[in-house]
Coordinates of C-alpha atoms in Angstrom, one line a residue:
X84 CA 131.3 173.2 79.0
X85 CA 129.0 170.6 80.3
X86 CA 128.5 170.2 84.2
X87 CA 130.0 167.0 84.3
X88 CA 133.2 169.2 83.6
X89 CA 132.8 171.4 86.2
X90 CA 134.1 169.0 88.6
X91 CA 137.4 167.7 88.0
X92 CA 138.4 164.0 89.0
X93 CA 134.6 164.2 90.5
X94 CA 133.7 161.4 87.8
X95 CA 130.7 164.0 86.5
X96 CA 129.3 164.3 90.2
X97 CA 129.1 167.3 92.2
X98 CA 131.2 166.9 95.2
X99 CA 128.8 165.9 98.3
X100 CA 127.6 169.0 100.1
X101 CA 129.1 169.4 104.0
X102 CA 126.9 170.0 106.8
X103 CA 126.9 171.8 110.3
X104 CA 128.8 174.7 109.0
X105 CA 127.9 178.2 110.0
X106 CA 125.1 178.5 107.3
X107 CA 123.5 175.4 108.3
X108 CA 123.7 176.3 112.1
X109 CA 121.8 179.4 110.7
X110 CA 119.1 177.4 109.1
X111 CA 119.2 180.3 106.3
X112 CA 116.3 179.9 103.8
X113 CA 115.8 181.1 100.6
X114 CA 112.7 182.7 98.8
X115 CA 112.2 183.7 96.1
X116 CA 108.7 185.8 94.9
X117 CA 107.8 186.7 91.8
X118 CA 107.0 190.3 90.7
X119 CA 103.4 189.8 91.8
X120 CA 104.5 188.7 95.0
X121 CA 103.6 184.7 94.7
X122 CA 106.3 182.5 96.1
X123 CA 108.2 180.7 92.9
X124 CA 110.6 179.0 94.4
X125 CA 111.6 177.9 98.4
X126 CA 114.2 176.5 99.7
X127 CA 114.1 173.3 102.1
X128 CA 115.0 175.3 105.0
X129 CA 112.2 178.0 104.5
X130 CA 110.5 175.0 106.3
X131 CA 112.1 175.0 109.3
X132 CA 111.4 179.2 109.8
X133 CA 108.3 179.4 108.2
X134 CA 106.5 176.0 108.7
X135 CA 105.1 175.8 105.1
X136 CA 106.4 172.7 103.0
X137 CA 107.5 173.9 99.3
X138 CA 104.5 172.0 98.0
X139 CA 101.8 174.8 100.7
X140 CA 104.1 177.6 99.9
X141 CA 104.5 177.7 96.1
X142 CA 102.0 179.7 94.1
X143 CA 101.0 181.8 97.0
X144 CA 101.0 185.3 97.9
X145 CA 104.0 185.7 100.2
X146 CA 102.8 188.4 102.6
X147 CA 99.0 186.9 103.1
X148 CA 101.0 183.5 104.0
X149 CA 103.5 184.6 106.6
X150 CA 102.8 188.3 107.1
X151 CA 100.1 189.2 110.4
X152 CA 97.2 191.5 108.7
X153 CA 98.0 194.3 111.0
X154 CA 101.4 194.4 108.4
X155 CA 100.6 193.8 105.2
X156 CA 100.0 197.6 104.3
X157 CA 104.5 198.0 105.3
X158 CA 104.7 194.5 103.7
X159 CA 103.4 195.5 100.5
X160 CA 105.1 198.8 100.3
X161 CA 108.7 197.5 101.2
X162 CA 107.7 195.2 98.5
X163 CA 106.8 197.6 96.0
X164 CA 110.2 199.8 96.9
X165 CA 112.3 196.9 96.1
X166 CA 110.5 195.9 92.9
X167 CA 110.4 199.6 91.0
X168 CA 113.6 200.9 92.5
X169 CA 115.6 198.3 92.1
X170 CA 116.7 199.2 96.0
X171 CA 117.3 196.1 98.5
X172 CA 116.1 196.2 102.2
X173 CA 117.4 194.4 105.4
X174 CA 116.3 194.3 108.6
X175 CA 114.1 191.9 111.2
X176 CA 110.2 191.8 110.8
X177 CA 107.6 189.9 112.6
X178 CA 106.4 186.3 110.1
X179 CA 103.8 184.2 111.0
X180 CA 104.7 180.9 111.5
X181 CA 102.7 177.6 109.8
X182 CA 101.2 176.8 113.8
X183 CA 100.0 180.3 114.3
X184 CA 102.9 181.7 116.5
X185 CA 104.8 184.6 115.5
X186 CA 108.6 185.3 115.9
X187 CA 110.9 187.9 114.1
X188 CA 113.4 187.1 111.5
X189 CA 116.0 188.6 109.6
X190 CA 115.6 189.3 106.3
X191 CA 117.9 190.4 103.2
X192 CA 116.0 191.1 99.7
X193 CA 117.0 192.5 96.5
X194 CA 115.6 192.3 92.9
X195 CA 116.7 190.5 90.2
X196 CA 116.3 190.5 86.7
X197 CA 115.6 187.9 84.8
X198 CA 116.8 186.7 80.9
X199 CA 113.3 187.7 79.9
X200 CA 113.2 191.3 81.5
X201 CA 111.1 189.7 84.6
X202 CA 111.7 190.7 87.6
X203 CA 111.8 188.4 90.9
X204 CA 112.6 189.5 94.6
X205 CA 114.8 186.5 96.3
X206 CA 114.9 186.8 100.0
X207 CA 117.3 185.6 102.6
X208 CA 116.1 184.5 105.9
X209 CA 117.4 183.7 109.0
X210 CA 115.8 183.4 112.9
X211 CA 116.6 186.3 114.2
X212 CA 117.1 184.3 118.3
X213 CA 118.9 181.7 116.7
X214 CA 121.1 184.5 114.6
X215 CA 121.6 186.9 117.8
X216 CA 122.6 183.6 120.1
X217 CA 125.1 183.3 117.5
X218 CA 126.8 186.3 117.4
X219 CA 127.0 186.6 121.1
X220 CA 128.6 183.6 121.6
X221 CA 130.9 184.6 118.6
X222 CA 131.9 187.8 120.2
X223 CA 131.6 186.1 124.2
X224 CA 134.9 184.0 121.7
X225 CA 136.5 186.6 120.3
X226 CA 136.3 188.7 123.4
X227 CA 137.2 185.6 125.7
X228 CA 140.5 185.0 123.0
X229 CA 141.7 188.8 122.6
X230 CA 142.0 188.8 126.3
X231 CA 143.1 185.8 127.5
X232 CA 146.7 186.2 130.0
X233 CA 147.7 183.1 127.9
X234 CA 149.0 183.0 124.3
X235 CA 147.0 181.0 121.4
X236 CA 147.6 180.3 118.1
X237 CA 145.9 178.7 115.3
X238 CA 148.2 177.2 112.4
X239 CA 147.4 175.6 109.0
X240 CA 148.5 172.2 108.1
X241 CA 152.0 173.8 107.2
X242 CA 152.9 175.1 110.3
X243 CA 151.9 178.9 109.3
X244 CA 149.9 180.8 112.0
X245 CA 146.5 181.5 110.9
X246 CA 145.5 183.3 114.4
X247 CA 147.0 184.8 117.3
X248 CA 145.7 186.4 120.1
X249 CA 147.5 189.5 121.5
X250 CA 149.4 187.6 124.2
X251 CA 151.2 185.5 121.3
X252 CA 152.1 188.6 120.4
X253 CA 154.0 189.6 123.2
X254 CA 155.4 186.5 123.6
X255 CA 156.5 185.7 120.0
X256 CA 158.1 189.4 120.0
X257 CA 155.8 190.1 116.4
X258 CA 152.9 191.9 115.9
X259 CA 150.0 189.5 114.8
X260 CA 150.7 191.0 110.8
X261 CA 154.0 189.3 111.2
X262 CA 153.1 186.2 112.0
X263 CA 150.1 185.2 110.0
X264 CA 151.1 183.3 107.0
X265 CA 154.4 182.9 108.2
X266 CA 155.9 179.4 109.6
X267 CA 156.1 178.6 113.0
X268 CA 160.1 178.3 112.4
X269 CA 160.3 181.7 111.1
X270 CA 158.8 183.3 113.4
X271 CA 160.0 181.5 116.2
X272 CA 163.6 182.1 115.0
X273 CA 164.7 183.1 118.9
X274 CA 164.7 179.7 119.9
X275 CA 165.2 176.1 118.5
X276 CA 162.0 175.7 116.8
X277 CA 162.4 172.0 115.6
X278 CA 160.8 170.3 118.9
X279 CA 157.5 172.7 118.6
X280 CA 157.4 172.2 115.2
X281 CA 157.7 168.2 115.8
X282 CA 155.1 168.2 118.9
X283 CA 152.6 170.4 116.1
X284 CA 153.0 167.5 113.5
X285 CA 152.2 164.8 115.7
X286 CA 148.6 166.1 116.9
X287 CA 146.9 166.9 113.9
X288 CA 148.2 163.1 112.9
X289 CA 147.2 161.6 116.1
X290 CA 144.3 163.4 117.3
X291 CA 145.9 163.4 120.4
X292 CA 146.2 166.5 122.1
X293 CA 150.1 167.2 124.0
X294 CA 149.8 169.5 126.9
X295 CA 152.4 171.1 129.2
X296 CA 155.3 170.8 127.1
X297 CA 158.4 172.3 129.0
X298 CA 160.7 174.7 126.6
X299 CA 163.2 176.6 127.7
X300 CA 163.9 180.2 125.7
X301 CA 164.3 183.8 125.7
X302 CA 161.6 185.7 124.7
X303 CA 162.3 188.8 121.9
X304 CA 161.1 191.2 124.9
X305 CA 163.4 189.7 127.5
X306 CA 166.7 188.2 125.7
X307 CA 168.9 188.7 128.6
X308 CA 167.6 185.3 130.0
X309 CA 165.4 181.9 129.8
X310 CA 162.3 181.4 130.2
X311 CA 160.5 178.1 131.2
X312 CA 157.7 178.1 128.8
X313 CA 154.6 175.6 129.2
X314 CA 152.9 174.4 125.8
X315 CA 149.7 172.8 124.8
X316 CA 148.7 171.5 121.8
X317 CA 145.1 170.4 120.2
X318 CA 143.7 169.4 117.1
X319 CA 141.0 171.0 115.7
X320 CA 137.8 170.1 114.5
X321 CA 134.8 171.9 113.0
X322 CA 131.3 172.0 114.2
X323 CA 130.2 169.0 111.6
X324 CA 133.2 166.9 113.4
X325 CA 135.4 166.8 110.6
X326 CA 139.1 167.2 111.4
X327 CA 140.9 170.8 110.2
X328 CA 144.1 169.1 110.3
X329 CA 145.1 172.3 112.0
X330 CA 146.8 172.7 115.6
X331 CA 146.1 175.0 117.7
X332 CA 148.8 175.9 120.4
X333 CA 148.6 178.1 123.8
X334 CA 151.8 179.0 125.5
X335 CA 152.7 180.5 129.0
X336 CA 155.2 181.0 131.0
X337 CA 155.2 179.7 134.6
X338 CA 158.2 181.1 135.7
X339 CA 161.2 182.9 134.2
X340 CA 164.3 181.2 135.1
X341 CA 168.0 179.6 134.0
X342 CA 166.6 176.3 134.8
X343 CA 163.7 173.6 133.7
X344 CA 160.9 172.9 136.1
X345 CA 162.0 169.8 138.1
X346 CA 161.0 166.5 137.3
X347 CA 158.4 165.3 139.8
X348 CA 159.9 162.5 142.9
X349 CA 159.1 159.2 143.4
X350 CA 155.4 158.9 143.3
X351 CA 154.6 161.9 140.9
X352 CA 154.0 165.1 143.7
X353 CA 156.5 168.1 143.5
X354 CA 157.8 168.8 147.1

């Protein structure tokens, strides 16, 4: 099969590589050394880490290029391990940077073997400040989500619920393994699901997010009376600014009552 086949309507070209996902936010490099440790091949974004341009790095010895002489006895024994054993390592280590600083990055390296019976040791490598400010903000999310008084929910462009946090839960009446992959009207079988469902088709069309939506409904927990529920809606978009397509919803539930809020007087203020 030729490579022109590989891509399907694609006219023989590959399809156009997305940016400002997680990777690229990462600036992960790769490198790849030989079994003599000289680099044979790096990656564009070895750059940005490292400082060296392909054409400075290529042909070199990896450690004397990025490694401080106080570690290039541990340097050259990790690499050793990984080349006779087979074994892979991970962890952070101190590089050398192109304008003489030093910083620690995170490292992932295995050995390969080659058609020939040569051996190579490719490398991943991310900034280890750039990778920890990640996953704190990524757990400050999850945590922020997980414990939030108000319900949210993530859906696909079908209506099905990707995410919910443990509020929807309570409020839906379904543990989240009962709602994920399931459609909004299924799961929301308790109450007349056809205006939600509407109100979700119109964002991700519009862009246009629709916030406080008034519904009035039991709740799976409470069924012996209505509750005036208060719904938002958003449209989703990804770090590189390319719509999902997806809506996200948040419910709650300003009060619990037989009635809709009142509309607002003359002049928009609530007495």
């Amino acid at each position: 099969m030729g490579s022109a086949e590989l891509f399907a309507g694609g006219a023989g070209r590959a399809p156009e590589a997305p940016s400002g996902g997680l990777i690229d936010l990462l600036s992960v490099s790769a490198v790849v050394l030989g079994a003599r440790g000289r680099v044979v091949f790096w990656s564009p974004q070895a750059r940005q880490i490292f400082g060296y341009s392909a054409r400075e790095a290529l042909g070199r010895y990896a450690a004397r290029l990025m490694v401080d002489e106080q570690h290039l006895d541990l340097v050259t024994e990790l690499f050793s391990q990984v080349m006779s054993e087979g074994s892979s390592w991970a962890g952070a280590f101190p590089v050398r940077h192109k304008d003489g600083s030093t910083r620690l990055v995170e490292f992932r390296n295995v050995r390969l073997e080659g058609e020939h019976g040569d051996f190579y040791a490719p490398g991943i490598a991310a900034d280890q400040a750039v990778l920890q400010r990640m996953e704190r903000d990524l757990a400050l999310s999850a945590r922020l989500v997980s414990q939030s008084p108000i319900g949210l929910g993530i859906l696909d462009p079908d209506l099905r619920y990707l995410v919910v946090n443990p509020t929807l839960e309570r409020i839906n009446g379904r543990p989240a393994d009962r709602q994920v992959g399931r459609p909004v009207r299924e799961v929301l079988d308790f109450m007349d699901a056809g205006p939600v469902e509407a109100a979700m088709r119109r964002v991700p069309a519009s862009g246009d997010p629709l916030v406080n939506q008034f519904t009035l409904a039991p709740t799976p927990s409470d069924p012996g009376r209505e509750h005036a529920w208060s719904a938002s809606y958003y449209r989703l978009e990804e770090a590189r600014g390319r719509c999902s397509d997806s809506p996200s919803n948040s419910w709650t539930s300003p009060n619990s009552t037989a009635r809709p809020p009142r509309p607002p007087r003359r002049g928009g203020v609530l007495p």
